[in-house]
XYZ file of C-alpha atoms in Angstrom:
294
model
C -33.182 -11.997 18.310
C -32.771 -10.780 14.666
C -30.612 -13.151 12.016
C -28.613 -11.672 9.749
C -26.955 -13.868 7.309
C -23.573 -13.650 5.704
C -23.023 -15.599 2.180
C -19.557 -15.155 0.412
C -17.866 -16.876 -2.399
C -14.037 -15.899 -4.479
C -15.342 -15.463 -7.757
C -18.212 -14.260 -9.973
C -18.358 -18.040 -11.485
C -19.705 -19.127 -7.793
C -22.845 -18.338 -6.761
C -23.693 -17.632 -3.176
C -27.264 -19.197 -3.530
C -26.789 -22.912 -1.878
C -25.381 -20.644 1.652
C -28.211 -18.328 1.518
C -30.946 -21.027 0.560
C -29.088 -22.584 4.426
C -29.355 -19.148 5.637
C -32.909 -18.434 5.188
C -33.687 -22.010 6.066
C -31.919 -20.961 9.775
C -34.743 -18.196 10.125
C -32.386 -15.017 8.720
C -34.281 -12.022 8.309
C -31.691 -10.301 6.480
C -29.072 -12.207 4.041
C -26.118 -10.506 2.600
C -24.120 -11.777 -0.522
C -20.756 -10.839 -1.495
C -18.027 -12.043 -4.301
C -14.507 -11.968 -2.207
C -11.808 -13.449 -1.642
C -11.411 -14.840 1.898
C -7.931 -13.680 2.519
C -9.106 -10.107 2.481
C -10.120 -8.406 5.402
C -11.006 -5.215 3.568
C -14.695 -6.366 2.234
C -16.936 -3.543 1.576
C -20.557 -5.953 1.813
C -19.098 -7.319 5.389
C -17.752 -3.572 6.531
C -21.285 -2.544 5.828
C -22.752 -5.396 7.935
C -20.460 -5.156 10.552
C -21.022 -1.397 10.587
C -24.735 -1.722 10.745
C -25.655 -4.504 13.352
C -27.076 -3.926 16.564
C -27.367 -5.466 20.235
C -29.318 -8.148 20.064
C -28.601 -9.346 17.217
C -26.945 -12.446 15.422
C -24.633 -12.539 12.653
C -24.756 -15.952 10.872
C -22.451 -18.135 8.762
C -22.557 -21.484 6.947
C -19.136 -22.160 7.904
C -16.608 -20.277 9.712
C -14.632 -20.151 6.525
C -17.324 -18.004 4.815
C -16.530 -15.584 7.146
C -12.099 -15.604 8.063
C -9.964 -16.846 6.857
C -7.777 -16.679 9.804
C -8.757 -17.375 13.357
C -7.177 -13.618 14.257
C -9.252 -11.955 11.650
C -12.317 -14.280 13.286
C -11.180 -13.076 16.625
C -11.350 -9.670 15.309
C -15.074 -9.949 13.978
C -16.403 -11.540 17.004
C -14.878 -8.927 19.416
C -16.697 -6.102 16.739
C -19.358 -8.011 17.281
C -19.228 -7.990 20.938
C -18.385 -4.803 21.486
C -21.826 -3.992 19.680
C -23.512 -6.427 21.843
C -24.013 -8.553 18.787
C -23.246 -12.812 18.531
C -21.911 -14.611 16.085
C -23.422 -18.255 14.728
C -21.650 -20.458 12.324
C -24.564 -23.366 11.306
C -21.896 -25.967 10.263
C -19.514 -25.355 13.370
C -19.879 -25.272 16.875
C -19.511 -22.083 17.772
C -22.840 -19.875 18.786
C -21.323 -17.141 21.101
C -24.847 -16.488 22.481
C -24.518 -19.825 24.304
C -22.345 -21.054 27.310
C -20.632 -24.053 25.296
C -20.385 -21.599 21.819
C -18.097 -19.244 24.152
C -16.237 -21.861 25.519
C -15.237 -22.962 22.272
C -14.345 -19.652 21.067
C -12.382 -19.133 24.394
C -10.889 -22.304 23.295
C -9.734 -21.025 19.843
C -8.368 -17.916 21.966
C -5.823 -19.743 23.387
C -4.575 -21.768 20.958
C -4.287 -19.072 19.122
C -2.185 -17.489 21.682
C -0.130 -20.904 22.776
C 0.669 -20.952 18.566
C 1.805 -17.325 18.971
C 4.032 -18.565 22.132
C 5.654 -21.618 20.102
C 6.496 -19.521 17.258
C 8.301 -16.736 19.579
C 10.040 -19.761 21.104
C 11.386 -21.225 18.294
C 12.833 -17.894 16.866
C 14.246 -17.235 20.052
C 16.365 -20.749 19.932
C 17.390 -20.035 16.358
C 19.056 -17.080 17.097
C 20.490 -18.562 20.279
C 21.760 -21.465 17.552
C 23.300 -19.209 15.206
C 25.428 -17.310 17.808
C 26.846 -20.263 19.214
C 28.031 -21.227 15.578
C 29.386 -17.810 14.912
C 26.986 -16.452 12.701
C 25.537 -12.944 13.129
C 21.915 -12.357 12.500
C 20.444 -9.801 9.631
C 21.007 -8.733 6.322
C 24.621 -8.644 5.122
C 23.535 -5.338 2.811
C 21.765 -3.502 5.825
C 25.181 -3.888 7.907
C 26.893 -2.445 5.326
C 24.766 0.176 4.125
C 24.270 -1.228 0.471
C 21.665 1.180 -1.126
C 19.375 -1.433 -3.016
C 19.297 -3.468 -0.134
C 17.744 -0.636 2.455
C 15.465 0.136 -0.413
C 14.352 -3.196 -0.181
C 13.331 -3.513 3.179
C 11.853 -0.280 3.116
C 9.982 -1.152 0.352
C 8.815 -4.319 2.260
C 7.912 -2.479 5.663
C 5.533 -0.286 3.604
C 4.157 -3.271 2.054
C 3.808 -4.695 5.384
C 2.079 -1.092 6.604
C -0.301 -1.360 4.025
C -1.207 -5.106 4.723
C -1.862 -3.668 8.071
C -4.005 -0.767 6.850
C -6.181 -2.878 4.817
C -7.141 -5.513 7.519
C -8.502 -2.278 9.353
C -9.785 -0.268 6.139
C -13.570 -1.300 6.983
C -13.410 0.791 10.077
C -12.155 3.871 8.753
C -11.930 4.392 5.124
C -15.833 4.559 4.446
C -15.849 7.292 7.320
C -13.271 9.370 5.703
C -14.344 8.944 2.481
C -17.798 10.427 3.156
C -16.967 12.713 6.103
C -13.573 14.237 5.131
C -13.243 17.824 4.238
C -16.433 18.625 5.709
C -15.737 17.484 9.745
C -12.430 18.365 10.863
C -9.945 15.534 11.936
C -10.353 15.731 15.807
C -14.747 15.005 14.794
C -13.612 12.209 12.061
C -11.434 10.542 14.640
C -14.196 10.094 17.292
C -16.672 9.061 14.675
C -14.532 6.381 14.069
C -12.987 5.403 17.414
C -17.475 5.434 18.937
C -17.916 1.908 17.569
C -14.887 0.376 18.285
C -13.443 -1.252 21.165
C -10.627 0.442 23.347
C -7.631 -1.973 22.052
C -8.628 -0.544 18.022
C -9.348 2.992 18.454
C -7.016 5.798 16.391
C -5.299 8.545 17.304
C -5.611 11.505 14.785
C -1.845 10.925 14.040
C -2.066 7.406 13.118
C -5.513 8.175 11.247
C -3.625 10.959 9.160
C -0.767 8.255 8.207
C -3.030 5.807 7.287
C -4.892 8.022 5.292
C -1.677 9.613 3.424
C -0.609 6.476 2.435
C -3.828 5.514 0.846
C -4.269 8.854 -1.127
C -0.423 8.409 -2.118
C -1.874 5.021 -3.387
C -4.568 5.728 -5.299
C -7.512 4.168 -2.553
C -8.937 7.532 -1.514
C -8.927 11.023 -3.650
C -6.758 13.996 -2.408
C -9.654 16.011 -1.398
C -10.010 14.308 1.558
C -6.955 15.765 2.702
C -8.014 19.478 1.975
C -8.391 21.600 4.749
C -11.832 21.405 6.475
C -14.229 24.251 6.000
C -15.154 26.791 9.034
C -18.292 26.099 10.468
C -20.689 27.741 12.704
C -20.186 26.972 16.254
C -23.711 25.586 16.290
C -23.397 23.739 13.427
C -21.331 21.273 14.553
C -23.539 18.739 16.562
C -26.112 18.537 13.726
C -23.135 18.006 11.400
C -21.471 15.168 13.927
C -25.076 13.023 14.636
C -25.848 13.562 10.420
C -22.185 11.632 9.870
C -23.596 9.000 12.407
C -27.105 8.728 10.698
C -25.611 8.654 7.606
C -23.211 5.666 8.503
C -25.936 3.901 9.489
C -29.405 5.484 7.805
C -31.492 2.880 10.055
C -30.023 3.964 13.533
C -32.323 4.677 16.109
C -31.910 7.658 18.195
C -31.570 6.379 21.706
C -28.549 4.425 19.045
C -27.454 7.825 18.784
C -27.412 8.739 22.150
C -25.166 5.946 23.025
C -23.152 6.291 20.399
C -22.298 10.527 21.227
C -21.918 9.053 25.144
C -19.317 6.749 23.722
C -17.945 10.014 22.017
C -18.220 11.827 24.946
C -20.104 14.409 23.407
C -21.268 17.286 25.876
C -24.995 17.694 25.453
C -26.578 20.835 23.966
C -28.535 21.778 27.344
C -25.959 20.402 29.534
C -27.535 17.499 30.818
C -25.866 14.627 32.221
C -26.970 11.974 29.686
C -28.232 12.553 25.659
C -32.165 11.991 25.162
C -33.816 11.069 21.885
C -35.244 14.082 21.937
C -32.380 16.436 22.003
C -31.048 14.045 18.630
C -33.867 14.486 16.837
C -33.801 18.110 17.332
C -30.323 18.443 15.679
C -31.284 15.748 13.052
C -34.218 18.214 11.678
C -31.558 21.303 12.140
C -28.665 18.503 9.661
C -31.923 18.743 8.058
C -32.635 22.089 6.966
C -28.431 22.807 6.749
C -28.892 20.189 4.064
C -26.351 17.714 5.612
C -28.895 14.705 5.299
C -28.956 13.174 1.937
């Protein structure tokens, strides 16, 4: 199975070469290095690995820590991974999801994750409970009475929170926007995005067009993204779907393809049943010669 190594340190003074010297020594094929901070989800170098693994293969750490920060956020990557039919190593750790006793630990980590979850709902719940029996009342004295500065401030603080939420997702969406948006319309960028993903993480077009607001409003993406998508020619629009998915990805095979529009539930051009290599490459010359390949 195909290695592919992950090295990250915070800051420019570090240098990522001890973890990939480890890598390499751990038979990686491929190592990728990024400067990052830990406690950010949003990292373009691990978007772009996570975007372009395959089945089969292995993504591998030096520690866990190279790679979350957070057991949720490792969670997160390892289902990505999974969903791909990918595995996840960490050399220093025990956790190797391609074996028996690497799963169990990760099913492990699961539920304490979970069971800390459980505690924490717990002991809100008896606070509250607490507080009532004292005679207190719960909330913020200015949102009971309607004090201006103090609904500005928690709205203020739920976008904040919105965002926070955006970015632990941006890898999954933004890139696909940025380079797809005005030229596929919404409903085409949505199940681009959603192919890859599993069920629980897929968007709505909605949710996507929020998301995507907010980061225009903010300065992330440019406005032209929002501009209204051009007309195309009926039979323009497969060539113009599987070039967004080469183009993600420019070493995707086809039958990778052919999942991935399956997955979309793309109808086939010759109404077969299931997509063939053959009918991809087809439209892939025709994204060709319509210039939608760089």
């Amino acid at each position: 199975m195909p290695l592919i190594g992950y090295a990250r340190v915070s800051t420019e003074d570090q240098t990522p070469l001890p973890q990939s010297q480890a890598l390499k020594s751990a038979g990686c094929a491929e190592i990728y290095e990024e400067h990052a901070s830990g406690g950010n989800r949003a990292r373009p170098v691990l978007g772009r690995v996570l975007e372009r693994i395959q089945s089969g293969d292995t993504l591998v750490v030096v520690r866990i820590d190279r790679l979350a920060r957070s057991l949720s956020h490792l969670l997160e990557v390892i289902e990505r991974l999974e969903a791909r039919g990918a595995f996840f190593r960490s050399i220093q750790d025990p956790i190797d999801t391609g074996s028996p006793q690497g799963k169990f630990t990760l099913q492990v980590l699961g539920a304490a994750a979970e069971f800390e979850r459980a505690l924490i709902r717990e002991r809100t719940k008896a606070g509250l409970a607490s507080a009532r029996t004292k005679g207190r009342v719960g909330g913020n004295p200015g949102l009971r009475a309607k004090d201006p500065a103090a609904l500005r401030k928690v709205r203020l603080a739920r976008q904040d929170g919105y965002m926070e939420r955006l970015n632990e997702t941006a890898q999954d969406w933004v890139p696909h926007v940025r380079r797809l948006r005005p030229d596929l319309a919404w409903e085409d960028v949505v199940r681009i995005i959603n192919g890859p993903l599993p069920e629980a993480r897929r968007w709505t077009q909605s949710r996507l067009l929020r998301a995507v607001k907010a980061y225009v409003r903010d300065g992330f993406l440019p406005e032209t993204v929002l501009a209204r998508a051009g007309r195309r020619e009926t039979g323009d629009r497969l060539p113009a779907i599987v070039a967004a998915i080469k183009g993600a990805d420019p070493g995707i095979t086809l039958q990778a393809i052919c999942e991935r529009l399956e997955s979309m539930r793309e109808r086939t051009p010759r109404g077969r049943t299931r997509w063939q290599p053959s009918s991809v490459k087809m439209l892939l010359e025709r994204a060709e010669r319509l210039g939608l390949l760089e």
